mmCIF file of N, CA and C in Angstrom:
data_model
loop_
_atom_site.group_PDB
_atom_site.id
_atom_site.type_symbol
_atom_site.label_atom_id
_atom_site.label_comp_id
_atom_site.label_asym_id
_atom_site.label_seq_id
_atom_site.Cartn_x
_atom_site.Cartn_y
_atom_site.Cartn_z
ATOM 1 N N MET Y 1 -57.846 -17.692 4.721
ATOM 2 C CA MET Y 1 -56.990 -16.691 3.925
ATOM 3 C C MET Y 1 -56.451 -15.658 4.892
ATOM 4 N N SER Y 2 -55.162 -15.506 4.394
ATOM 5 C CA SER Y 2 -54.369 -14.582 5.130
ATOM 6 C C SER Y 2 -54.388 -13.028 4.513
ATOM 7 N N ILE Y 3 -54.421 -12.142 5.212
ATOM 8 C CA ILE Y 3 -54.455 -10.842 4.734
ATOM 9 C C ILE Y 3 -53.167 -10.164 4.883
ATOM 10 N N GLN Y 4 -52.270 -10.869 5.494
ATOM 11 C CA GLN Y 4 -50.931 -10.464 5.579
ATOM 12 C C GLN Y 4 -50.140 -10.501 4.165
ATOM 13 N N PRO Y 5 -49.752 -9.444 3.748
ATOM 14 C CA PRO Y 5 -49.013 -9.362 2.437
ATOM 15 C C PRO Y 5 -47.700 -10.031 2.486
ATOM 16 N N PHE Y 6 -47.043 -10.209 3.713
ATOM 17 C CA PHE Y 6 -45.812 -10.642 3.984
ATOM 18 C C PHE Y 6 -45.846 -12.229 4.180
ATOM 19 N N ASP Y 7 -46.843 -12.758 4.326
ATOM 20 C CA ASP Y 7 -47.028 -14.134 4.649
ATOM 21 C C ASP Y 7 -46.479 -15.073 3.469
ATOM 22 N N LYS Y 8 -46.408 -14.492 2.306
ATOM 23 C CA LYS Y 8 -45.924 -15.306 0.969
ATOM 24 C C LYS Y 8 -44.544 -15.189 0.811
ATOM 25 N N ILE Y 9 -43.882 -14.085 1.513
ATOM 26 C CA ILE Y 9 -42.449 -14.017 1.457
ATOM 27 C C ILE Y 9 -41.677 -14.993 2.149
ATOM 28 N N PRO Y 10 -40.825 -15.831 1.602
ATOM 29 C CA PRO Y 10 -40.125 -16.968 2.252
ATOM 30 C C PRO Y 10 -39.193 -16.233 3.086
ATOM 31 N N GLY Y 11 -39.048 -16.743 4.414
ATOM 32 C CA GLY Y 11 -38.029 -16.272 5.357
ATOM 33 C C GLY Y 11 -38.371 -15.034 6.042
ATOM 34 N N PHE Y 12 -39.609 -14.533 5.668
ATOM 35 C CA PHE Y 12 -39.918 -13.260 6.534
ATOM 36 C C PHE Y 12 -40.709 -13.725 7.641
ATOM 37 N N ASP Y 13 -39.994 -14.193 8.608
ATOM 38 C CA ASP Y 13 -40.579 -14.578 9.897
ATOM 39 C C ASP Y 13 -39.692 -14.223 11.106
ATOM 40 N N LYS Y 14 -40.045 -14.614 12.312
ATOM 41 C CA LYS Y 14 -39.098 -14.228 13.318
ATOM 42 C C LYS Y 14 -37.717 -14.599 12.922
ATOM 43 N N ALA Y 15 -37.337 -15.722 12.394
ATOM 44 C CA ALA Y 15 -35.857 -16.108 12.199
ATOM 45 C C ALA Y 15 -35.432 -15.263 11.191
ATOM 46 N N GLY Y 16 -36.103 -14.900 10.113
ATOM 47 C CA GLY Y 16 -35.562 -13.894 9.060
ATOM 48 C C GLY Y 16 -35.120 -12.522 9.727
ATOM 49 N N ILE Y 17 -36.167 -12.054 10.421
ATOM 50 C CA ILE Y 17 -35.964 -10.741 11.060
ATOM 51 C C ILE Y 17 -34.910 -10.796 12.130
ATOM 52 N N ASP Y 18 -34.725 -11.807 12.995
ATOM 53 C CA ASP Y 18 -33.501 -11.952 13.860
ATOM 54 C C ASP Y 18 -32.276 -11.982 13.013
ATOM 55 N N SER Y 19 -32.206 -12.735 11.812
ATOM 56 C CA SER Y 19 -30.982 -12.665 11.104
ATOM 57 C C SER Y 19 -30.560 -11.436 10.522
ATOM 58 N N MET Y 20 -31.766 -10.629 10.097
ATOM 59 C CA MET Y 20 -31.419 -9.286 9.437
ATOM 60 C C MET Y 20 -30.910 -8.356 10.571
ATOM 61 N N MET Y 21 -31.409 -8.519 11.856
ATOM 62 C CA MET Y 21 -31.068 -7.565 12.956
ATOM 63 C C MET Y 21 -29.474 -8.070 13.378
ATOM 64 N N LYS Y 22 -29.315 -9.267 13.166
ATOM 65 C CA LYS Y 22 -27.783 -9.760 13.531
ATOM 66 C C LYS Y 22 -26.894 -9.033 12.567
ATOM 67 N N SER Y 23 -27.330 -9.282 11.281
ATOM 68 C CA SER Y 23 -26.540 -8.576 10.090
ATOM 69 C C SER Y 23 -26.279 -7.173 10.350
ATOM 70 N N VAL Y 24 -27.252 -6.273 10.841
ATOM 71 C CA VAL Y 24 -27.242 -4.920 10.886
ATOM 72 C C VAL Y 24 -26.326 -4.558 12.078
ATOM 73 N N SER Y 25 -26.315 -5.507 13.089
ATOM 74 C CA SER Y 25 -25.631 -5.309 14.221
ATOM 75 C C SER Y 25 -23.985 -5.529 13.755
ATOM 76 N N LEU Y 26 -23.875 -6.506 13.056
ATOM 77 C CA LEU Y 26 -22.503 -6.898 12.584
ATOM 78 C C LEU Y 26 -21.973 -5.788 11.824
ATOM 79 N N VAL Y 27 -22.630 -5.201 10.859
ATOM 80 C CA VAL Y 27 -22.276 -4.032 10.113
ATOM 81 C C VAL Y 27 -21.872 -2.919 10.928
ATOM 82 N N ALA Y 28 -22.643 -2.534 11.985
ATOM 83 C CA ALA Y 28 -22.334 -1.421 12.744
ATOM 84 C C ALA Y 28 -21.141 -1.799 13.571
ATOM 85 N N LYS Y 29 -20.879 -2.714 14.281
ATOM 86 C CA LYS Y 29 -19.840 -3.296 14.961
ATOM 87 C C LYS Y 29 -18.609 -3.217 13.946
ATOM 88 N N THR Y 30 -18.440 -3.714 12.984
ATOM 89 C CA THR Y 30 -17.416 -3.635 12.014
ATOM 90 C C THR Y 30 -17.125 -2.223 11.616
ATOM 91 N N ASN Y 31 -18.079 -1.493 11.343
ATOM 92 C CA ASN Y 31 -17.910 0.004 10.820
ATOM 93 C C ASN Y 31 -17.188 0.738 12.110
ATOM 94 N N GLN Y 32 -17.758 0.494 13.352
ATOM 95 C CA GLN Y 32 -16.996 1.151 14.515
ATOM 96 C C GLN Y 32 -15.733 0.781 14.630
ATOM 97 N N THR Y 33 -15.500 -0.585 14.585
ATOM 98 C CA THR Y 33 -13.958 -0.978 14.593
ATOM 99 C C THR Y 33 -13.309 -0.475 13.573
ATOM 100 N N ALA Y 34 -13.597 -0.518 12.398
ATOM 101 C CA ALA Y 34 -12.916 0.034 11.281
ATOM 102 C C ALA Y 34 -12.640 1.515 11.500
ATOM 103 N N GLY Y 35 -13.531 2.354 11.967
ATOM 104 C CA GLY Y 35 -13.443 3.616 12.250
ATOM 105 C C GLY Y 35 -12.504 3.902 13.338
ATOM 106 N N THR Y 36 -12.340 3.227 14.364
ATOM 107 C CA THR Y 36 -11.496 3.397 15.397
ATOM 108 C C THR Y 36 -10.103 3.110 14.927
ATOM 109 N N GLU Y 37 -9.881 2.118 14.233
ATOM 110 C CA GLU Y 37 -8.614 1.631 13.595
ATOM 111 C C GLU Y 37 -8.046 2.967 12.447
ATOM 112 N N MET Y 38 -8.929 3.337 11.822
ATOM 113 C CA MET Y 38 -8.488 4.304 10.910
ATOM 114 C C MET Y 38 -8.220 5.788 11.581
ATOM 115 N N ALA Y 39 -8.919 5.992 12.709
ATOM 116 C CA ALA Y 39 -8.662 7.211 13.579
ATOM 117 C C ALA Y 39 -7.149 6.874 14.226
ATOM 118 N N ASP Y 40 -7.000 5.644 14.651
ATOM 119 C CA ASP Y 40 -5.655 5.394 15.234
ATOM 120 C C ASP Y 40 -4.607 5.538 14.232
ATOM 121 N N PHE Y 41 -4.825 4.944 13.039
ATOM 122 C CA PHE Y 41 -3.831 4.987 11.872
ATOM 123 C C PHE Y 41 -3.420 6.631 11.666
ATOM 124 N N ALA Y 42 -4.483 7.488 11.549
ATOM 125 C CA ALA Y 42 -4.415 8.862 11.278
ATOM 126 C C ALA Y 42 -3.483 9.602 12.345
ATOM 127 N N LYS Y 43 -3.679 9.227 13.640
ATOM 128 C CA LYS Y 43 -3.231 9.903 14.683
ATOM 129 C C LYS Y 43 -1.669 9.309 14.749
ATOM 130 N N GLN Y 44 -1.419 8.056 14.398
ATOM 131 C CA GLN Y 44 -0.061 7.503 14.289
ATOM 132 C C GLN Y 44 0.581 8.148 13.119
ATOM 133 N N SER Y 45 -0.024 8.257 11.903
ATOM 134 C CA SER Y 45 0.583 8.855 10.758
ATOM 135 C C SER Y 45 1.123 10.431 11.158
ATOM 136 N N PHE Y 46 0.132 11.041 11.801
ATOM 137 C CA PHE Y 46 0.583 12.609 12.013
ATOM 138 C C PHE Y 46 1.815 12.527 13.068
ATOM 139 N N GLU Y 47 1.815 11.622 14.051
ATOM 140 C CA GLU Y 47 2.832 11.672 15.074
ATOM 141 C C GLU Y 47 4.267 11.132 14.399
ATOM 142 N N HIS Y 48 4.167 10.268 13.381
ATOM 143 C CA HIS Y 48 5.377 9.615 12.532
ATOM 144 C C HIS Y 48 5.802 10.866 11.759
ATOM 145 N N GLY Y 49 4.870 11.566 11.076
ATOM 146 C CA GLY Y 49 5.269 12.810 10.274
ATOM 147 C C GLY Y 49 5.990 13.821 11.095
ATOM 148 N N THR Y 50 5.312 14.224 12.133
ATOM 149 C CA THR Y 50 5.974 15.124 12.922
ATOM 150 C C THR Y 50 7.394 14.751 13.243
ATOM 151 N N ALA Y 51 7.602 13.610 13.754
ATOM 152 C CA ALA Y 51 8.886 13.068 14.375
ATOM 153 C C ALA Y 51 9.884 13.110 13.126
ATOM 154 N N THR Y 52 9.499 12.809 11.943
ATOM 155 C CA THR Y 52 10.212 12.906 10.715
ATOM 156 C C THR Y 52 10.593 14.360 10.468
ATOM 157 N N MET Y 53 9.602 15.294 10.536
ATOM 158 C CA MET Y 53 9.978 16.563 10.308
ATOM 159 C C MET Y 53 11.002 17.143 11.134
ATOM 160 N N LYS Y 54 10.951 16.630 12.597
ATOM 161 C CA LYS Y 54 11.941 17.339 13.426
ATOM 162 C C LYS Y 54 13.416 16.616 13.071
ATOM 163 N N LYS Y 55 13.317 15.493 12.558
ATOM 164 C CA LYS Y 55 14.584 14.793 12.007
ATOM 165 C C LYS Y 55 15.161 15.507 11.013
ATOM 166 N N LEU Y 56 14.309 15.897 10.038
ATOM 167 C CA LEU Y 56 14.798 16.632 8.842
ATOM 168 C C LEU Y 56 15.386 17.910 9.138
ATOM 169 N N ALA Y 57 14.706 18.449 10.128
ATOM 170 C CA ALA Y 57 15.124 19.943 10.593
ATOM 171 C C ALA Y 57 16.406 19.914 11.313
ATOM 172 N N GLU Y 58 16.891 18.774 11.762
ATOM 173 C CA GLU Y 58 18.135 18.495 12.428
ATOM 174 C C GLU Y 58 19.346 18.002 11.474
ATOM 175 N N ALA Y 59 18.775 17.502 10.284
ATOM 176 C CA ALA Y 59 19.905 16.933 9.266
ATOM 177 C C ALA Y 59 20.889 18.027 9.179
ATOM 178 N N LYS Y 60 22.073 17.222 9.106
ATOM 179 C CA LYS Y 60 23.219 18.098 8.771
ATOM 180 C C LYS Y 60 23.602 18.319 7.180
ATOM 181 N N THR Y 61 23.482 17.185 6.423
ATOM 182 C CA THR Y 61 23.649 17.055 5.183
ATOM 183 C C THR Y 61 22.529 16.798 4.279
ATOM 184 N N PRO Y 62 22.643 17.194 3.025
ATOM 185 C CA PRO Y 62 21.561 16.727 2.160
ATOM 186 C C PRO Y 62 21.324 15.216 1.803
ATOM 187 N N GLN Y 63 22.487 14.568 2.003
ATOM 188 C CA GLN Y 63 22.549 13.172 2.002
ATOM 189 C C GLN Y 63 21.628 12.538 3.347
ATOM 190 N N ASN Y 64 21.968 13.002 4.487
ATOM 191 C CA ASN Y 64 21.268 12.624 5.654
ATOM 192 C C ASN Y 64 19.862 12.838 5.503
ATOM 193 N N ALA Y 65 19.416 14.165 4.944
ATOM 194 C CA ALA Y 65 18.011 14.479 4.838
ATOM 195 C C ALA Y 65 17.383 13.458 3.759
ATOM 196 N N MET Y 66 17.894 13.129 2.849
ATOM 197 C CA MET Y 66 17.347 12.024 1.890
ATOM 198 C C MET Y 66 17.350 10.640 2.582
ATOM 199 N N GLU Y 67 18.086 10.263 3.507
ATOM 200 C CA GLU Y 67 18.023 9.084 4.024
ATOM 201 C C GLU Y 67 16.752 8.978 4.993
ATOM 202 N N ILE Y 68 16.552 10.193 5.682
ATOM 203 C CA ILE Y 68 15.453 10.264 6.693
ATOM 204 C C ILE Y 68 14.193 10.370 5.782
ATOM 205 N N GLN Y 69 14.069 10.890 4.755
ATOM 206 C CA GLN Y 69 12.906 11.005 3.824
ATOM 207 C C GLN Y 69 12.602 9.652 3.451
ATOM 208 N N ALA Y 70 13.736 8.820 2.907
ATOM 209 C CA ALA Y 70 13.558 7.567 2.326
ATOM 210 C C ALA Y 70 13.104 6.644 3.467
ATOM 211 N N GLU Y 71 13.559 6.792 4.561
ATOM 212 C CA GLU Y 71 13.145 5.798 5.813
ATOM 213 C C GLU Y 71 11.552 6.209 5.998
ATOM 214 N N PHE Y 72 11.209 7.358 6.061
ATOM 215 C CA PHE Y 72 9.929 7.917 6.286
ATOM 216 C C PHE Y 72 9.002 7.266 5.303
ATOM 217 N N MET Y 73 9.315 7.283 3.941
ATOM 218 C CA MET Y 73 8.478 6.765 2.951
ATOM 219 C C MET Y 73 8.350 5.265 3.163
ATOM 220 N N LYS Y 74 9.494 4.632 3.302
ATOM 221 C CA LYS Y 74 9.299 3.087 3.472
ATOM 222 C C LYS Y 74 8.574 2.777 4.577
ATOM 223 N N ALA Y 75 8.564 3.315 5.853
ATOM 224 C CA ALA Y 75 7.873 3.073 6.936
ATOM 225 C C ALA Y 75 6.261 3.431 6.707
ATOM 226 N N SER Y 76 6.184 4.560 6.043
ATOM 227 C CA SER Y 76 4.725 4.870 5.972
ATOM 228 C C SER Y 76 4.100 3.926 4.897
ATOM 229 N N TYR Y 77 4.642 3.520 3.893
ATOM 230 C CA TYR Y 77 4.184 2.453 3.083
ATOM 231 C C TYR Y 77 3.815 1.163 3.674
ATOM 232 N N GLU Y 78 4.867 0.581 4.549
ATOM 233 C CA GLU Y 78 4.470 -0.616 5.205
ATOM 234 C C GLU Y 78 3.286 -0.450 6.243
ATOM 235 N N ARG Y 79 3.242 0.628 6.826
ATOM 236 C CA ARG Y 79 2.172 0.977 7.728
ATOM 237 C C ARG Y 79 0.900 0.971 6.946
ATOM 238 N N LEU Y 80 0.870 1.617 5.682
ATOM 239 C CA LEU Y 80 -0.231 1.620 5.027
ATOM 240 C C LEU Y 80 -0.730 0.368 4.430
ATOM 241 N N VAL Y 81 0.146 -0.459 4.163
ATOM 242 C CA VAL Y 81 -0.238 -1.774 3.418
ATOM 243 C C VAL Y 81 -0.724 -2.725 4.803
ATOM 244 N N ALA Y 82 -0.196 -2.535 5.954
ATOM 245 C CA ALA Y 82 -0.682 -3.270 7.113
ATOM 246 C C ALA Y 82 -2.193 -2.759 7.391
ATOM 247 N N GLN Y 83 -2.296 -1.352 7.288
ATOM 248 C CA GLN Y 83 -3.603 -1.008 7.761
ATOM 249 C C GLN Y 83 -4.820 -1.422 6.654
ATOM 250 N N ALA Y 84 -4.370 -1.479 5.427
ATOM 251 C CA ALA Y 84 -5.415 -1.791 4.385
ATOM 252 C C ALA Y 84 -5.597 -3.408 4.484
ATOM 253 N N LYS Y 85 -4.591 -4.210 4.999
ATOM 254 C CA LYS Y 85 -4.828 -5.511 5.253
ATOM 255 C C LYS Y 85 -5.761 -5.582 6.419
ATOM 256 N N LEU Y 86 -5.526 -4.999 7.289
ATOM 257 C CA LEU Y 86 -6.437 -5.033 8.687
ATOM 258 C C LEU Y 86 -7.817 -4.708 8.274
ATOM 259 N N VAL Y 87 -8.000 -3.546 7.673
ATOM 260 C CA VAL Y 87 -9.383 -3.295 7.304
ATOM 261 C C VAL Y 87 -10.075 -4.179 6.324
ATOM 262 N N GLY Y 88 -9.301 -4.551 5.321
ATOM 263 C CA GLY Y 88 -9.859 -5.693 4.382
ATOM 264 C C GLY Y 88 -10.237 -6.933 5.061
ATOM 265 N N THR Y 89 -9.447 -7.396 6.186
ATOM 266 C CA THR Y 89 -9.673 -8.515 6.879
ATOM 267 C C THR Y 89 -11.067 -8.358 7.644
ATOM 268 N N LEU Y 90 -11.107 -7.060 8.374
ATOM 269 C CA LEU Y 90 -12.471 -6.870 9.129
ATOM 270 C C LEU Y 90 -13.582 -7.058 8.130
ATOM 271 N N TYR Y 91 -13.747 -6.407 6.904
ATOM 272 C CA TYR Y 91 -14.734 -6.487 6.024
ATOM 273 C C TYR Y 91 -14.962 -7.904 5.438
ATOM 274 N N SER Y 92 -13.899 -8.629 5.203
ATOM 275 C CA SER Y 92 -13.915 -9.957 4.776
ATOM 276 C C SER Y 92 -14.521 -10.913 5.733
ATOM 277 N N GLU Y 93 -14.243 -10.752 7.024
ATOM 278 C CA GLU Y 93 -14.968 -11.597 8.100
ATOM 279 C C GLU Y 93 -16.455 -10.971 8.217
ATOM 280 N N LEU Y 94 -16.777 -9.861 8.035
ATOM 281 C CA LEU Y 94 -18.185 -9.357 8.056
ATOM 282 C C LEU Y 94 -18.973 -10.061 6.986
ATOM 283 N N ALA Y 95 -18.425 -10.153 5.819
ATOM 284 C CA ALA Y 95 -19.089 -10.758 4.623
ATOM 285 C C ALA Y 95 -19.314 -12.176 4.874
ATOM 286 N N LYS Y 96 -18.253 -12.930 5.493
ATOM 287 C CA LYS Y 96 -18.336 -14.387 5.805
ATOM 288 C C LYS Y 96 -19.589 -14.448 6.870
ATOM 289 N N GLU Y 97 -19.534 -13.691 7.776
ATOM 290 C CA GLU Y 97 -20.634 -13.710 9.058
ATOM 291 C C GLU Y 97 -22.070 -13.421 8.270
ATOM 292 N N MET Y 98 -22.197 -12.404 7.520
ATOM 293 C CA MET Y 98 -23.402 -12.036 6.940
ATOM 294 C C MET Y 98 -24.004 -13.253 6.041
ATOM 295 N N ALA Y 99 -23.050 -14.091 5.288
ATOM 296 C CA ALA Y 99 -23.279 -15.091 4.403
ATOM 297 C C ALA Y 99 -23.904 -16.349 5.210
ATOM 298 N N LYS Y 100 -23.603 -16.498 6.401
ATOM 299 C CA LYS Y 100 -23.862 -17.758 7.059
ATOM 300 C C LYS Y 100 -25.480 -18.127 7.028
ATOM 301 N N PRO Y 101 -26.324 -16.997 7.292
ATOM 302 C CA PRO Y 101 -27.772 -17.266 7.242
ATOM 303 C C PRO Y 101 -28.221 -17.804 5.895
ATOM 304 N N LEU Y 102 -27.669 -17.122 4.922
ATOM 305 C CA LEU Y 102 -27.977 -17.410 3.491
ATOM 306 C C LEU Y 102 -27.520 -18.799 3.233
ATOM 307 N N GLU Y 103 -26.320 -19.243 3.692
ATOM 308 C CA GLU Y 103 -25.810 -20.594 3.465
ATOM 309 C C GLU Y 103 -26.908 -21.572 4.221
ATOM 310 N N GLU Y 104 -27.335 -21.385 5.344
ATOM 311 C CA GLU Y 104 -28.257 -22.211 6.091
ATOM 312 C C GLU Y 104 -29.628 -22.299 5.278
ATOM 313 N N MET Y 105 -29.951 -21.178 4.673
ATOM 314 C CA MET Y 105 -31.226 -21.104 3.980
ATOM 315 C C MET Y 105 -31.099 -21.947 2.711
ATOM 316 N N THR Y 106 -30.052 -22.005 2.002
ATOM 317 C CA THR Y 106 -29.788 -22.772 0.832
ATOM 318 C C THR Y 106 -29.697 -24.046 1.038
ATOM 319 N N LYS Y 107 -29.113 -24.499 2.186
ATOM 320 C CA LYS Y 107 -28.930 -26.056 2.568
ATOM 321 C C LYS Y 107 -30.219 -26.491 2.836
ATOM 322 N N ALA Y 108 -31.289 -25.813 3.498
ATOM 323 C CA ALA Y 108 -32.417 -26.162 3.864
ATOM 324 C C ALA Y 108 -33.364 -26.391 2.659
ATOM 325 N N LYS Y 109 -33.106 -25.485 1.614
ATOM 326 C CA LYS Y 109 -34.040 -25.705 0.412
ATOM 327 C C LYS Y 109 -33.520 -26.596 -0.650
ATOM 328 N N PHE Y 110 -32.216 -26.808 -0.596
ATOM 329 C CA PHE Y 110 -31.439 -27.580 -1.744
ATOM 330 C C PHE Y 110 -30.458 -28.536 -0.977
ATOM 331 N N PRO Y 111 -31.053 -29.519 -0.505
ATOM 332 C CA PRO Y 111 -30.105 -30.703 0.199
ATOM 333 C C PRO Y 111 -29.132 -31.228 -0.802
ATOM 334 N N THR Y 112 -28.009 -31.486 -0.207
ATOM 335 C CA THR Y 112 -26.874 -31.902 -1.150
ATOM 336 C C THR Y 112 -27.130 -33.466 -1.467
ATOM 337 N N VAL Y 113 -26.699 -33.723 -2.656
ATOM 338 C CA VAL Y 113 -26.955 -35.052 -3.436
ATOM 339 C C VAL Y 113 -25.605 -35.807 -3.316
ATOM 340 N N GLY Y 114 -25.762 -36.946 -2.784
ATOM 341 C CA GLY Y 114 -24.667 -37.835 -2.856
ATOM 342 C C GLY Y 114 -24.376 -38.307 -1.729
#
């Protein structure tokens, strides 16, 4: 008779703990990468905004100022969409990696028929 309360929990063995630690490591790595990407994005956004303000200060006509502003808005939107796609891809890949051990466990318990 075992007195260990965790003996009855499936997957609570060395492989389960290793899988959990790998998942924690993947989350930390992905969060670090996403944080770095977001910091770079913020820096680039600030630089882009500063450059645009300089251009606006040098604008000769209201029409020219509107063109500069429209160009800024379009470029900012495109950069934001690209950044969102990048971060989305990072977390999508994280989810796929974290699901792999679960897939292996379900394959082991429920063999395919056919």
